[in-house]
Amino acid sequence: MTTTTAHPGASPGVSDATATPDDAATAATPMDRRLFVSALLDQVPDALVVTGLGSASYDVFAHGEREQNFYLWGAMGGSVPVGLGLALAQPERSVLVVTGDGEMLMGIGSLGSAAVRAPENLTVLVLDNGHFGETGMQRSHSGLGARLVDVARGFGIADCREVHSVDEVTDIASIINARNGLSFVQAHINTDEPPRPAAARRCRREEQVPRSARAGDFLMTDNTMQPYQLRINGRWCDSDSGESFDSFDPFTGKPWARIARGNAADVDDAVRAAHTALTDSAWAEMTASARGHLLHRLAVLTRQVGYAVGG
């Protein structure tokens, strides 16, 4: 005898499918994340893939690096906005956003923007293990009862579905490849944390913009150890102790910069300089509007030399 079952937390009287007891047992066992992602990517070889921070990026990279992948390593909440912009700019390409429940919760409002624009070539896939994996596996809202598929539907995304088995990959791949409408997929995965491969964080260093704030060039190269001084009271200076330390690239494991090692005396100098600037300088007499103009100019300059500033 078959029975109609609803997923836990569904509205009364709403069911997703007619299921047997075996189906219910399968649904109660979350999927292996790597197995699911790999099986899906095998069937969407031409899709442009945007990943959320953390495990989702490693899941996609573990399947194999390719030029169509764009990893958002630390831009929490940014995967759907980036995927939406990409889908609108490339309407002839399938765009797949792969992210986790924690990252999706951080940028939940972006589902509303996606629903308004409704690009037919965009699919949002949330790998949901009910936990914040990047901060210590605390239970997330979805692990405490929030149903992301219902939230997405509430924003106006018509095609919303949950996935509990790798056997459903072919159906999801067909949706992605067909490009017949905006879709949201909530894939229930287990809490296992597979090994994280050393994914290639793309950095177009040849396009970095040099800056000349002091003698020497801050433009990074792969073969040069860059010296960095302390910036105190508007000037570059060595540390009070004259000591420095090497900073290591987390991807290559090799040192890339030598940085002045500040101490308590350097902190005191910086605090005194800041206090003087606040109380006895042109800045202290500026209006809020004038300060705003200067800060905006600083933001513009920072963007121009962003690679040099942030590495």
Short mmCIF file of C-alpha atoms in Angstrom, two decimals:
data_model
loop_
_atom_site.label_atom_id
_atom_site.label_comp_id
_atom_site.label_asym_id
_atom_site.label_seq_id
_atom_site.Cartn_x
_atom_site.Cartn_y
_atom_site.Cartn_z
CA MET A 1 0.00 0.00 0.00
CA THR A 2 1.38 3.40 -0.93
CA THR A 3 0.86 6.50 1.11
CA THR A 4 1.15 10.18 0.36
CA THR A 5 3.76 11.80 2.56
CA ALA A 6 4.85 15.35 3.09
CA HIS A 7 8.35 16.49 3.99
CA PRO A 8 8.80 17.44 7.66
CA GLY A 9 7.62 20.98 8.21
CA ALA A 10 5.42 21.12 5.11
CA SER A 11 2.13 22.97 5.30
CA PRO A 12 -0.88 20.84 6.27
CA GLY A 13 -2.41 19.15 3.27
CA VAL A 14 0.61 19.82 1.02
CA SER A 15 2.55 16.83 -0.25
CA ASP A 16 5.37 16.53 -2.74
CA ALA A 17 5.05 12.96 -3.94
CA THR A 18 3.50 9.58 -3.45
CA ALA A 19 6.07 7.53 -1.61
CA THR A 20 6.56 3.98 -0.42
CA PRO A 21 8.15 3.07 2.92
CA ASP A 22 11.43 2.47 1.03
CA ASP A 23 11.25 6.01 -0.37
CA ALA A 24 10.73 7.38 3.13
CA ALA A 25 13.80 5.52 4.36
CA THR A 26 15.88 6.97 1.52
CA ALA A 27 14.66 10.48 2.30
CA ALA A 28 15.64 10.03 5.94
CA THR A 29 19.26 9.29 4.92
CA PRO A 30 20.99 12.47 3.70
CA MET A 31 23.22 12.17 0.65
CA ASP A 32 26.99 12.20 0.30
CA ARG A 33 27.73 15.74 -0.87
CA ARG A 34 30.71 14.91 -3.09
CA LEU A 35 28.94 12.03 -4.77
CA PHE A 36 25.89 14.16 -5.51
CA VAL A 37 27.81 17.19 -6.81
CA SER A 38 30.11 15.08 -8.96
CA ALA A 39 27.22 13.14 -10.49
CA LEU A 40 25.41 16.39 -11.28
CA LEU A 41 28.40 18.13 -12.83
CA ASP A 42 29.02 15.10 -15.03
CA GLN A 43 25.66 15.80 -16.66
CA VAL A 44 25.99 19.59 -17.07
CA PRO A 45 29.44 19.92 -18.69
CA ASP A 46 28.67 23.23 -20.39
CA ALA A 47 27.13 25.03 -17.41
CA LEU A 48 28.74 28.08 -15.85
CA VAL A 49 29.13 27.26 -12.16
CA VAL A 50 29.30 29.81 -9.33
CA THR A 51 30.09 28.44 -5.88
CA GLY A 52 29.46 29.81 -2.41
CA LEU A 53 32.21 30.00 0.17
CA GLY A 54 33.60 26.98 1.97
CA SER A 55 32.62 23.39 1.33
CA ALA A 56 30.60 24.06 -1.83
CA SER A 57 33.71 25.43 -3.54
CA TYR A 58 35.72 22.37 -2.56
CA ASP A 59 32.93 20.04 -3.69
CA VAL A 60 32.93 21.56 -7.16
CA PHE A 61 36.71 21.73 -7.41
CA ALA A 62 37.02 18.09 -6.32
CA HIS A 63 35.10 17.09 -9.43
CA GLY A 64 37.79 18.69 -11.59
CA GLU A 65 39.00 22.21 -12.27
CA ARG A 66 37.64 23.92 -15.37
CA GLU A 67 37.43 27.43 -16.76
CA GLN A 68 33.63 27.57 -16.32
CA ASN A 69 33.94 27.45 -12.52
CA PHE A 70 33.95 30.66 -10.46
CA TYR A 71 34.67 30.17 -6.78
CA LEU A 72 33.49 32.77 -4.25
CA TRP A 73 35.90 31.84 -1.50
CA GLY A 74 35.03 34.40 1.12
CA ALA A 75 32.10 36.37 -0.30
CA MET A 76 29.45 35.02 2.06
CA GLY A 77 25.96 35.66 0.74
CA GLY A 78 27.25 36.62 -2.70
CA SER A 79 26.76 33.46 -4.76
CA VAL A 80 23.18 34.07 -5.92
CA PRO A 81 23.76 37.76 -6.83
CA VAL A 82 26.83 36.79 -8.87
CA GLY A 83 24.98 33.91 -10.50
CA LEU A 84 22.02 36.16 -11.27
CA GLY A 85 24.21 38.76 -12.95
CA LEU A 86 26.00 36.06 -14.93
CA ALA A 87 22.71 34.49 -16.05
CA LEU A 88 21.40 37.86 -17.25
CA ALA A 89 24.65 38.59 -19.08
CA GLN A 90 24.88 35.12 -20.66
CA PRO A 91 21.28 34.14 -21.50
CA GLU A 92 22.41 31.39 -23.87
CA ARG A 93 24.39 29.60 -21.17
CA SER A 94 23.11 27.50 -18.29
CA VAL A 95 24.19 29.02 -14.98
CA LEU A 96 24.33 26.90 -11.82
CA VAL A 97 24.87 28.36 -8.36
CA VAL A 98 26.15 25.75 -5.87
CA THR A 99 26.16 26.90 -2.26
CA GLY A 100 25.38 25.80 1.28
CA ASP A 101 22.48 26.50 3.60
CA GLY A 102 24.52 28.86 5.79
CA GLU A 103 25.68 30.96 2.86
CA MET A 104 22.18 30.99 1.41
CA LEU A 105 20.75 32.18 4.71
CA MET A 106 23.26 35.05 4.76
CA GLY A 107 22.07 36.24 1.34
CA ILE A 108 18.47 35.08 1.51
CA GLY A 109 17.12 38.35 0.11
CA SER A 110 18.92 37.70 -3.17
CA LEU A 111 16.31 35.04 -3.94
CA GLY A 112 13.78 37.88 -4.15
CA SER A 113 15.93 39.68 -6.71
CA ALA A 114 16.35 36.46 -8.68
CA ALA A 115 12.57 35.90 -8.64
CA VAL A 116 11.91 39.42 -9.93
CA ARG A 117 14.33 39.10 -12.85
CA ALA A 118 13.59 35.37 -13.31
CA PRO A 119 16.29 34.41 -15.82
CA GLU A 120 15.29 31.13 -17.42
CA ASN A 121 18.87 29.85 -17.43
CA LEU A 122 19.57 30.10 -13.67
CA THR A 123 19.40 27.24 -11.18
CA VAL A 124 20.22 27.72 -7.50
CA LEU A 125 21.36 24.54 -5.75
CA VAL A 126 21.64 24.64 -1.96
CA LEU A 127 23.59 21.82 -0.34
CA ASP A 128 21.79 21.67 3.00
CA ASN A 129 23.31 19.80 5.93
CA GLY A 130 21.51 21.94 8.51
CA HIS A 131 24.77 23.31 9.93
CA PHE A 132 27.17 26.25 9.67
CA GLY A 133 30.14 24.21 8.50
CA GLU A 134 32.68 27.04 8.34
CA THR A 135 32.30 28.19 11.93
CA GLY A 136 32.22 24.97 13.91
CA MET A 137 29.16 22.99 12.76
CA GLN A 138 26.59 24.87 14.82
CA ARG A 139 23.05 24.03 13.73
CA SER A 140 21.71 26.43 11.14
CA HIS A 141 18.17 27.75 10.77
CA SER A 142 17.38 25.00 8.29
CA GLY A 143 18.59 22.47 10.83
CA LEU A 144 16.19 23.99 13.33
CA GLY A 145 13.10 23.86 11.16
CA ALA A 146 13.33 26.60 8.51
CA ARG A 147 12.41 25.23 5.07
CA LEU A 148 14.49 26.97 2.42
CA VAL A 149 12.42 25.52 -0.41
CA ASP A 150 9.33 27.19 1.05
CA VAL A 151 11.21 30.47 1.54
CA ALA A 152 12.28 30.43 -2.12
CA ARG A 153 8.71 29.68 -3.18
CA GLY A 154 7.50 32.56 -1.03
CA PHE A 155 9.85 34.91 -2.86
CA GLY A 156 8.11 33.95 -6.09
CA ILE A 157 10.29 31.19 -7.55
CA ALA A 158 7.79 28.79 -9.07
CA ASP A 159 10.04 25.77 -9.62
CA CYS A 160 11.24 24.80 -6.14
CA ARG A 161 12.08 21.24 -5.18
CA GLU A 162 13.89 19.11 -2.62
CA VAL A 163 16.32 16.32 -3.43
CA HIS A 164 17.06 13.41 -1.12
CA SER A 165 18.77 10.91 -3.42
CA VAL A 166 21.58 10.87 -5.98
CA ASP A 167 19.11 9.01 -8.19
CA GLU A 168 17.38 12.35 -8.76
CA VAL A 169 20.47 13.93 -10.35
CA THR A 170 19.29 13.29 -13.92
CA ASP A 171 16.08 15.25 -13.31
CA ILE A 172 18.01 18.21 -11.88
CA ALA A 173 20.52 18.12 -14.74
CA SER A 174 17.67 18.18 -17.26
CA ILE A 175 16.31 21.35 -15.65
CA ILE A 176 19.72 23.02 -15.78
CA ASN A 177 20.37 22.09 -19.38
CA ALA A 178 16.87 22.96 -20.60
CA ARG A 179 17.00 26.61 -19.44
CA ASN A 180 13.22 26.77 -19.28
CA GLY A 181 12.87 28.78 -16.08
CA LEU A 182 14.42 29.89 -12.81
CA SER A 183 14.75 26.94 -10.44
CA PHE A 184 15.63 26.41 -6.78
CA VAL A 185 16.85 23.04 -5.52
CA GLN A 186 17.42 22.14 -1.87
CA ALA A 187 19.60 19.03 -1.67
CA HIS A 188 19.68 17.33 1.71
CA ILE A 189 23.22 16.13 2.39
CA ASN A 190 24.88 14.50 5.37
CA THR A 191 27.21 16.29 7.79
CA ASP A 192 30.36 14.47 6.73
CA GLU A 193 33.29 16.76 5.87
CA PRO A 194 35.29 15.24 2.97
CA PRO A 195 38.97 16.11 2.51
CA ARG A 196 39.47 19.56 1.02
CA PRO A 197 41.65 19.57 -2.09
CA ALA A 198 44.15 22.38 -2.60
CA ALA A 199 41.89 24.30 -4.95
CA ALA A 200 43.46 26.89 -7.23
CA ARG A 201 42.43 30.34 -6.10
CA ARG A 202 42.72 32.28 -9.30
CA CYS A 203 44.73 35.47 -8.98
CA ARG A 204 45.52 37.37 -12.15
CA ARG A 205 48.70 38.83 -10.75
CA GLU A 206 49.90 40.07 -14.11
CA GLU A 207 47.02 42.56 -14.07
CA GLN A 208 47.66 43.94 -10.60
CA VAL A 209 48.09 47.67 -10.35
CA PRO A 210 51.36 48.87 -8.83
CA ARG A 211 51.40 51.66 -6.30
CA SER A 212 54.19 54.02 -5.27
CA ALA A 213 53.20 55.08 -1.75
CA ARG A 214 56.84 54.64 -0.76
CA ALA A 215 60.11 53.76 -2.39
CA GLY A 216 59.81 50.41 -4.10
CA ASP A 217 57.05 48.65 -5.97
CA PHE A 218 54.23 46.80 -4.17
CA LEU A 219 53.29 44.79 -7.26
CA MET A 220 53.47 41.12 -6.28
CA THR A 221 55.35 38.64 -8.42
CA ASP A 222 55.69 34.93 -7.91
CA ASN A 223 59.46 35.11 -7.43
CA THR A 224 59.92 38.20 -5.28
CA MET A 225 59.75 38.58 -1.51
CA GLN A 226 57.99 41.89 -0.93
CA PRO A 227 59.08 43.99 2.09
CA TYR A 228 56.27 45.72 4.00
CA GLN A 229 56.86 48.44 6.58
CA LEU A 230 54.49 49.85 9.20
CA ARG A 231 52.33 52.85 8.31
CA ILE A 232 52.34 55.27 11.27
CA ASN A 233 51.52 58.98 11.26
CA GLY A 234 51.32 59.16 7.48
CA ARG A 235 54.70 57.62 6.77
CA TRP A 236 56.25 54.22 6.20
CA CYS A 237 58.70 53.10 8.85
CA ASP A 238 60.47 50.05 10.21
CA SER A 239 59.29 48.60 13.51
CA ASP A 240 60.73 49.92 16.76
CA SER A 241 62.59 46.65 17.24
CA GLY A 242 63.77 46.42 13.65
CA GLU A 243 62.38 42.88 13.49
CA SER A 244 60.26 41.39 10.71
CA PHE A 245 58.53 38.10 9.88
CA ASP A 246 57.69 36.16 6.73
CA SER A 247 54.11 35.79 5.52
CA PHE A 248 53.31 32.49 3.82
CA ASP A 249 50.99 31.92 0.88
CA PRO A 250 48.35 29.43 2.18
CA PHE A 251 48.07 27.82 -1.26
CA THR A 252 51.74 27.29 -2.16
CA GLY A 253 53.07 27.15 1.40
CA LYS A 254 55.93 29.45 0.33
CA PRO A 255 56.84 32.86 1.79
CA TRP A 256 55.73 35.77 -0.36
CA ALA A 257 56.31 38.84 1.84
CA ARG A 258 58.46 40.08 4.72
CA ILE A 259 56.49 42.25 7.15
CA ALA A 260 57.72 44.55 9.91
CA ARG A 261 56.95 43.07 13.34
CA GLY A 262 55.25 45.75 15.40
CA ASN A 263 55.46 45.86 19.18
CA ALA A 264 53.96 47.83 22.05
CA ALA A 265 56.07 50.90 21.26
CA ASP A 266 54.78 50.95 17.69
CA VAL A 267 51.20 50.68 18.96
CA ASP A 268 51.78 53.62 21.29
CA ASP A 269 53.15 55.69 18.41
CA ALA A 270 50.14 54.82 16.25
CA VAL A 271 47.65 55.67 19.01
CA ARG A 272 49.34 59.02 19.70
CA ALA A 273 49.31 59.85 15.99
CA ALA A 274 45.64 58.93 15.70
CA HIS A 275 44.72 61.02 18.73
CA THR A 276 46.58 64.02 17.35
CA ALA A 277 44.87 63.62 13.98
CA LEU A 278 41.49 63.51 15.68
CA THR A 279 41.94 66.49 18.00
CA ASP A 280 44.57 68.76 16.49
CA SER A 281 44.44 68.65 12.69
CA ALA A 282 42.46 69.77 9.68
CA TRP A 283 40.42 66.56 9.97
CA ALA A 284 39.12 67.64 13.36
CA GLU A 285 37.69 70.83 11.87
CA MET A 286 36.13 69.23 8.78
CA THR A 287 32.40 68.90 8.36
CA ALA A 288 30.89 65.41 8.11
CA SER A 289 30.27 66.02 4.42
CA ALA A 290 33.90 66.91 3.76
CA ARG A 291 35.07 63.82 5.61
CA GLY A 292 32.66 61.75 3.54
CA HIS A 293 34.16 63.09 0.30
CA LEU A 294 37.65 62.14 1.47
CA LEU A 295 36.56 58.66 2.53
CA HIS A 296 34.88 58.15 -0.84
CA ARG A 297 38.10 59.17 -2.58
CA LEU A 298 39.99 56.69 -0.39
CA ALA A 299 37.56 53.94 -1.45
CA VAL A 300 38.13 54.76 -5.13
CA LEU A 301 41.91 54.63 -4.72
CA THR A 302 41.67 51.39 -2.75
CA ARG A 303 39.71 49.75 -5.57
CA GLN A 304 42.34 50.90 -8.07
CA VAL A 305 45.11 49.18 -6.15
CA GLY A 306 42.97 46.42 -4.67
CA TYR A 307 45.22 43.56 -5.71
CA ALA A 308 48.26 45.23 -4.16
CA VAL A 309 46.39 46.00 -0.94
CA GLY A 310 44.60 42.70 -0.48
CA GLY A 311 46.97 40.32 -2.21
#
